[in-house]
Amino acid sequence: MSPRSIEVVLVDAFTATPFTGNPAAVVPDATGLDEATMRAVAGEMARPATAFVGPARNGGDRPLRWFSPVGIELTLCGHGTVAAAHVLAARGEASRGQLVFAAPRHRLAVALEESGPVRTAWVVPDCPRWTPAPEDLSPFLQVLGLSAGAVARWAPPARTSEQDLLIPVTGLAALGALAPDLGALGRLAKDRGVRGVVLTAREAREPGALTHSRIFVPHFGIPEDFATGSSHAAIGVWLWETGGLAAADGVARFRAEQGDFQGRPGRIAVEVHGVPGRATRVRVGGQAAIVLTGTLSLP
């Protein structure tokens, strides 16, 4: 008897250029896969995330789950959602440029916008929330190799609803000088209940971009992430609510950079809606490049 097999698509998200941005694996038809198999497939793919898409249910939404390379289920994954949306759109499975994913903790609407050959997937998560970080940052700064003087004052360090720790830094030079002890950082983050450690500068490499970030998630098997959509949704809300965004008619838009220090530049579009001091809606957008489609044999 031949082994079972599934289709797997490898995608680079938040980029239009193969071998840049954030790599994801997408299983476009995860029918019949149990959780243990999903974890095993994610480990075999060894991408920062593997997305598993179920068949459309009554109402049209499709189940979506994401696992890290060490088998941890992710509660929210922007680049995995962008990758899955691009794969389904390429297969003609997006109805009128719209998709709705039902993840374990989120219902995610995705709008696919076409401009010539360029397709952008816009993901709308639940609007993130943040509070000033309650913890002493000095242990994090020590294991990151970040001096206290490199922590900026344009926003307070924050803890988000996805349990990311947001730390504002003074600029690109501070980001480039990081020397993280990833083992110690992972242990510290796990002990403190932190998902990702996010360092953001209000300085960018390219004209028209506003921020540059480095994001570490070593205890999830992701030493440093390349382009993190879920964290950037929270960064957008954080910037809005601390007065760091210029808004017109209640909407602010900016482009964010990530991944450059690892040689895999990713670019994330962020759009925030709200009233002064309070964001009410956020969406993150990105392109993607499909780099490989194949069949994976299962035991």
GROMACS .gro file of C-alpha atoms in nm:
model
  299
    1MET     CA    1   0.000   0.000   0.000
    2SER     CA    2   0.139   0.340  -0.097
    3PRO     CA    3   0.172   0.596   0.183
    4ARG     CA    4  -0.077   0.877   0.221
    5SER     CA    5   0.030   1.205   0.070
    6ILE     CA    6  -0.068   1.570   0.087
    7GLU     CA    7   0.000   1.872  -0.129
    8VAL     CA    8   0.237   2.128   0.026
    9VAL     CA    9   0.312   2.474  -0.114
   10LEU     CA   10   0.616   2.672  -0.002
   11VAL     CA   11   0.556   3.047   0.000
   12ASP     CA   12   0.765   3.353   0.084
   13ALA     CA   13   0.528   3.603   0.245
   14PHE     CA   14   0.545   3.981   0.276
   15THR     CA   15   0.756   4.000  -0.038
   16ALA     CA   16   0.718   3.961  -0.413
   17THR     CA   17   1.073   3.827  -0.452
   18PRO     CA   18   1.151   3.458  -0.394
   19PHE     CA   19   1.400   3.379  -0.116
   20THR     CA   20   1.318   3.698   0.075
   21GLY     CA   21   1.043   3.778   0.325
   22ASN     CA   22   0.909   3.517   0.566
   23PRO     CA   23   0.891   3.154   0.448
   24ALA     CA   24   0.581   2.950   0.521
   25ALA     CA   25   0.451   2.612   0.420
   26VAL     CA   26   0.084   2.583   0.328
   27VAL     CA   27  -0.121   2.263   0.320
   28PRO     CA   28  -0.419   2.381   0.112
   29ASP     CA   29  -0.630   2.074   0.190
   30ALA     CA   30  -0.576   1.946   0.543
   31THR     CA   31  -0.883   1.722   0.535
   32GLY     CA   32  -0.841   1.428   0.770
   33LEU     CA   33  -0.515   1.542   0.928
   34ASP     CA   34  -0.507   1.505   1.304
   35GLU     CA   35  -0.313   1.739   1.530
   36ALA     CA   36  -0.021   1.499   1.575
   37THR     CA   37   0.023   1.477   1.199
   38MET     CA   38   0.006   1.855   1.162
   39ARG     CA   39   0.279   1.893   1.422
   40ALA     CA   40   0.493   1.633   1.246
   41VAL     CA   41   0.446   1.803   0.908
   42ALA     CA   42   0.537   2.142   1.056
   43GLY     CA   43   0.855   1.991   1.198
   44GLU     CA   44   0.944   1.837   0.862
   45MET     CA   45   0.885   2.166   0.679
   46ALA     CA   46   1.099   2.357   0.934
   47ARG     CA   47   0.946   2.691   0.833
   48PRO     CA   48   0.862   2.962   1.087
   49ALA     CA   49   0.500   2.854   1.030
   50THR     CA   50   0.310   2.583   0.849
   51ALA     CA   51  -0.052   2.668   0.772
   52PHE     CA   52  -0.320   2.399   0.744
   53VAL     CA   53  -0.638   2.494   0.558
   54GLY     CA   54  -0.959   2.297   0.591
   55PRO     CA   55  -1.245   2.274   0.340
   56ALA     CA   56  -1.503   2.553   0.329
   57ARG     CA   57  -1.787   2.513   0.578
   58ASN     CA   58  -2.145   2.635   0.562
   59GLY     CA   59  -2.116   3.011   0.540
   60GLY     CA   60  -1.794   2.988   0.339
   61ASP     CA   61  -1.532   3.023   0.610
   62ARG     CA   62  -1.237   2.785   0.608
   63PRO     CA   63  -1.066   2.639   0.915
   64LEU     CA   64  -0.705   2.751   0.950
   65ARG     CA   65  -0.438   2.637   1.195
   66TRP     CA   66  -0.069   2.724   1.219
   67PHE     CA   67   0.216   2.535   1.382
   68SER     CA   68   0.573   2.641   1.452
   69PRO     CA   69   0.870   2.420   1.352
   70VAL     CA   70   0.882   2.268   1.701
   71GLY     CA   71   0.512   2.184   1.693
   72ILE     CA   72   0.371   2.471   1.898
   73GLU     CA   73   0.030   2.583   1.775
   74LEU     CA   74   0.024   2.955   1.706
   75THR     CA   75  -0.274   3.161   1.822
   76LEU     CA   76  -0.228   3.416   1.543
   77CYS     CA   77   0.007   3.414   1.245
   78GLY     CA   78  -0.001   3.695   0.992
   79HIS     CA   79   0.252   3.563   0.744
   80GLY     CA   80   0.098   3.216   0.749
   81THR     CA   81  -0.242   3.370   0.674
   82VAL     CA   82  -0.105   3.585   0.390
   83ALA     CA   83   0.068   3.277   0.246
   84ALA     CA   84  -0.249   3.066   0.267
   85ALA     CA   85  -0.458   3.340   0.106
   86HIS     CA   86  -0.218   3.374  -0.185
   87VAL     CA   87  -0.217   2.997  -0.241
   88LEU     CA   88  -0.597   2.975  -0.243
   89ALA     CA   89  -0.621   3.279  -0.473
   90ALA     CA   90  -0.375   3.120  -0.716
   91ARG     CA   91  -0.595   2.807  -0.716
   92GLY     CA   92  -0.906   3.014  -0.794
   93GLU     CA   93  -1.059   2.948  -0.451
   94ALA     CA   94  -1.113   3.307  -0.340
   95SER     CA   95  -1.472   3.419  -0.398
   96ARG     CA   96  -1.482   3.774  -0.537
   97GLY     CA   97  -1.142   3.844  -0.391
   98GLN     CA   98  -1.254   3.757  -0.038
   99LEU     CA   99  -1.164   3.480   0.205
  100VAL     CA  100  -1.264   3.416   0.564
  101PHE     CA  101  -1.056   3.192   0.786
  102ALA     CA  102  -1.176   3.045   1.114
  103ALA     CA  103  -0.871   3.002   1.337
  104PRO     CA  104  -0.893   2.859   1.689
  105ARG     CA  105  -0.901   3.205   1.852
  106HIS     CA  106  -0.966   3.444   1.563
  107ARG     CA  107  -1.197   3.490   1.269
  108LEU     CA  108  -0.986   3.646   0.996
  109ALA     CA  109  -1.133   3.825   0.696
  110VAL     CA  110  -0.891   3.858   0.404
  111ALA     CA  111  -0.935   4.092   0.107
  112LEU     CA  112  -0.727   4.024  -0.204
  113GLU     CA  113  -0.652   4.337  -0.402
  114GLU     CA  114  -0.523   4.308  -0.758
  115SER     CA  115  -0.319   4.576  -0.934
  116GLY     CA  116  -0.198   4.435  -1.263
  117PRO     CA  117   0.021   4.135  -1.179
  118VAL     CA  118   0.052   4.240  -0.813
  119ARG     CA  119  -0.176   4.078  -0.558
  120THR     CA  120  -0.190   4.203  -0.198
  121ALA     CA  121  -0.363   4.006   0.076
  122TRP     CA  122  -0.506   4.226   0.353
  123VAL     CA  123  -0.571   4.044   0.680
  124VAL     CA  124  -0.805   4.191   0.940
  125PRO     CA  125  -0.745   4.042   1.287
  126ASP     CA  126  -0.928   4.132   1.604
  127CYS     CA  127  -0.798   4.477   1.696
  128PRO     CA  128  -0.496   4.416   1.925
  129ARG     CA  129  -0.468   4.580   2.265
  130TRP     CA  130  -0.166   4.669   2.473
  131THR     CA  131  -0.079   4.783   2.822
  132PRO     CA  132   0.245   4.932   2.955
  133ALA     CA  133   0.487   4.644   3.018
  134PRO     CA  134   0.465   4.547   3.386
  135GLU     CA  135   0.801   4.373   3.397
  136ASP     CA  136   1.148   4.501   3.469
  137LEU     CA  137   1.309   4.517   3.125
  138SER     CA  138   1.666   4.486   3.248
  139PRO     CA  139   1.681   4.103   3.220
  140PHE     CA  140   1.555   4.126   2.859
  141LEU     CA  141   1.800   4.403   2.774
  142GLN     CA  142   2.087   4.200   2.915
  143VAL     CA  143   2.017   3.886   2.710
  144LEU     CA  144   1.949   4.095   2.399
  145GLY     CA  145   2.278   4.282   2.431
  146LEU     CA  146   2.082   4.609   2.429
  147SER     CA  147   2.192   4.900   2.644
  148ALA     CA  148   1.935   5.089   2.850
  149GLY     CA  149   2.032   5.402   2.656
  150ALA     CA  150   1.915   5.238   2.333
  151VAL     CA  151   1.556   5.214   2.462
  152ALA     CA  152   1.368   5.503   2.303
  153ARG     CA  153   1.110   5.727   2.470
  154TRP     CA  154   0.865   5.778   2.186
  155ALA     CA  155   0.636   5.509   2.334
  156PRO     CA  156   0.631   5.305   2.655
  157PRO     CA  157   0.743   4.942   2.642
  158ALA     CA  158   0.425   4.739   2.614
  159ARG     CA  159   0.271   4.393   2.649
  160THR     CA  160   0.015   4.309   2.380
  161SER     CA  161  -0.298   4.094   2.380
  162GLU     CA  162  -0.097   3.824   2.197
  163GLN     CA  163   0.165   3.854   2.475
  164ASP     CA  164   0.433   4.016   2.261
  165LEU     CA  165   0.674   4.244   2.445
  166LEU     CA  166   0.717   4.567   2.247
  167ILE     CA  167   1.036   4.765   2.313
  168PRO     CA  168   1.097   5.097   2.131
  169VAL     CA  169   1.459   5.150   2.028
  170THR     CA  170   1.647   5.457   1.917
  171GLY     CA  171   1.724   5.359   1.558
  172LEU     CA  172   1.874   5.121   1.306
  173ALA     CA  173   2.215   5.139   1.473
  174ALA     CA  174   2.066   5.000   1.795
  175LEU     CA  175   1.896   4.720   1.603
  176GLY     CA  176   2.218   4.634   1.422
  177ALA     CA  177   2.416   4.623   1.746
  178LEU     CA  178   2.197   4.354   1.906
  179ALA     CA  179   2.384   4.044   2.020
  180PRO     CA  180   2.111   3.821   2.165
  181ASP     CA  181   2.178   3.511   2.371
  182LEU     CA  182   1.892   3.320   2.210
  183GLY     CA  183   1.889   3.034   2.460
  184ALA     CA  184   1.869   3.270   2.756
  185LEU     CA  185   1.615   3.490   2.577
  186GLY     CA  186   1.391   3.192   2.504
  187ARG     CA  187   1.402   3.075   2.864
  188LEU     CA  188   1.329   3.423   2.994
  189ALA     CA  189   1.041   3.481   2.752
  190LYS     CA  190   0.886   3.143   2.833
  191ASP     CA  191   0.921   3.207   3.205
  192ARG     CA  192   0.756   3.550   3.175
  193GLY     CA  193   0.476   3.431   2.945
  194VAL     CA  194   0.602   3.639   2.653
  195ARG     CA  195   0.541   3.520   2.297
  196GLY     CA  196   0.768   3.743   2.086
  197VAL     CA  197   1.026   4.000   2.189
  198VAL     CA  198   0.976   4.289   1.947
  199LEU     CA  199   1.225   4.573   1.904
  200THR     CA  200   1.102   4.858   1.685
  201ALA     CA  201   1.279   5.170   1.560
  202ARG     CA  202   1.101   5.467   1.407
  203GLU     CA  203   1.368   5.473   1.139
  204ALA     CA  204   1.373   5.281   0.812
  205ARG     CA  205   1.610   5.190   0.531
  206GLU     CA  206   1.381   5.278   0.241
  207PRO     CA  207   1.204   5.604   0.158
  208GLY     CA  208   0.838   5.588   0.247
  209ALA     CA  209   0.878   5.328   0.523
  210LEU     CA  210   0.818   5.431   0.884
  211THR     CA  211   0.951   5.152   1.106
  212HIS     CA  212   1.209   4.877   1.117
  213SER     CA  213   1.174   4.586   1.361
  214ARG     CA  214   1.355   4.277   1.478
  215ILE     CA  215   1.144   4.007   1.643
  216PHE     CA  216   1.271   3.709   1.841
  217VAL     CA  217   1.067   3.398   1.927
  218PRO     CA  218   1.333   3.136   2.011
  219HIS     CA  219   1.120   2.931   2.251
  220PHE     CA  220   0.880   2.863   1.959
  221GLY     CA  221   1.162   2.733   1.741
  222ILE     CA  222   1.193   3.069   1.560
  223PRO     CA  223   1.524   3.226   1.667
  224GLU     CA  224   1.448   3.549   1.479
  225ASP     CA  225   1.140   3.596   1.264
  226PHE     CA  226   1.163   3.754   0.920
  227ALA     CA  227   0.832   3.941   0.876
  228THR     CA  228   0.567   3.914   1.146
  229GLY     CA  229   0.219   4.028   1.050
  230SER     CA  230   0.049   3.971   1.386
  231SER     CA  231   0.311   4.173   1.574
  232HIS     CA  232   0.282   4.456   1.323
  233ALA     CA  233  -0.093   4.477   1.378
  234ALA     CA  234  -0.012   4.547   1.743
  235ILE     CA  235   0.272   4.785   1.651
  236GLY     CA  236   0.022   4.984   1.442
  237VAL     CA  237  -0.222   5.014   1.733
  238TRP     CA  238   0.064   5.101   1.974
  239LEU     CA  239   0.187   5.378   1.744
  240TRP     CA  240  -0.166   5.513   1.689
  241GLU     CA  241  -0.251   5.526   2.058
  242THR     CA  242   0.079   5.691   2.157
  243GLY     CA  243   0.055   5.961   1.890
  244GLY     CA  244   0.316   5.813   1.659
  245LEU     CA  245   0.105   5.805   1.342
  246ALA     CA  246  -0.022   6.081   1.120
  247ALA     CA  247  -0.388   6.016   1.038
  248ALA     CA  248  -0.617   6.155   0.772
  249ASP     CA  249  -0.993   6.116   0.822
  250GLY     CA  250  -0.939   5.863   1.098
  251VAL     CA  251  -0.704   5.635   0.901
  252ALA     CA  252  -0.326   5.601   0.914
  253ARG     CA  253  -0.116   5.394   0.675
  254PHE     CA  254   0.250   5.303   0.684
  255ARG     CA  255   0.501   5.052   0.551
  256ALA     CA  256   0.708   4.849   0.796
  257GLU     CA  257   1.042   4.678   0.740
  258GLN     CA  258   1.173   4.356   0.893
  259GLY     CA  259   1.418   4.080   0.803
  260ASP     CA  260   1.693   4.297   0.653
  261PHE     CA  261   1.947   4.208   0.921
  262GLN     CA  262   1.903   3.841   0.826
  263GLY     CA  263   1.924   3.897   0.452
  264ARG     CA  264   1.553   3.826   0.395
  265PRO     CA  265   1.388   4.168   0.375
  266GLY     CA  266   1.013   4.168   0.424
  267ARG     CA  267   0.773   4.459   0.379
  268ILE     CA  268   0.443   4.484   0.563
  269ALA     CA  269   0.168   4.733   0.488
  270VAL     CA  270  -0.024   4.846   0.797
  271GLU     CA  271  -0.351   5.038   0.807
  272VAL     CA  272  -0.504   5.163   1.133
  273HIS     CA  273  -0.849   5.316   1.184
  274GLY     CA  274  -0.965   5.494   1.494
  275VAL     CA  275  -1.032   5.808   1.693
  276PRO     CA  276  -0.769   6.010   1.881
  277GLY     CA  277  -0.605   5.787   2.139
  278ARG     CA  278  -0.800   5.473   2.046
  279ALA     CA  279  -0.756   5.240   1.748
  280THR     CA  280  -1.071   5.060   1.643
  281ARG     CA  281  -0.958   4.851   1.345
  282VAL     CA  282  -0.629   4.741   1.196
  283ARG     CA  283  -0.530   4.541   0.894
  284VAL     CA  284  -0.195   4.419   0.763
  285GLY     CA  285  -0.120   4.355   0.399
  286GLY     CA  286   0.146   4.183   0.198
  287GLN     CA  287   0.242   4.022  -0.127
  288ALA     CA  288   0.379   3.670  -0.157
  289ALA     CA  289   0.587   3.454  -0.389
  290ILE     CA  290   0.504   3.085  -0.436
  291VAL     CA  291   0.841   2.913  -0.464
  292LEU     CA  292   0.761   2.541  -0.469
  293THR     CA  293   0.462   2.309  -0.499
  294GLY     CA  294   0.498   1.941  -0.422
  295THR     CA  295   0.363   1.628  -0.259
  296LEU     CA  296   0.464   1.516   0.088
  297SER     CA  297   0.438   1.147   0.178
  298LEU     CA  298   0.300   1.075   0.523
  299PRO     CA  299   0.388   0.773   0.733
   0.00000   0.00000   0.00000
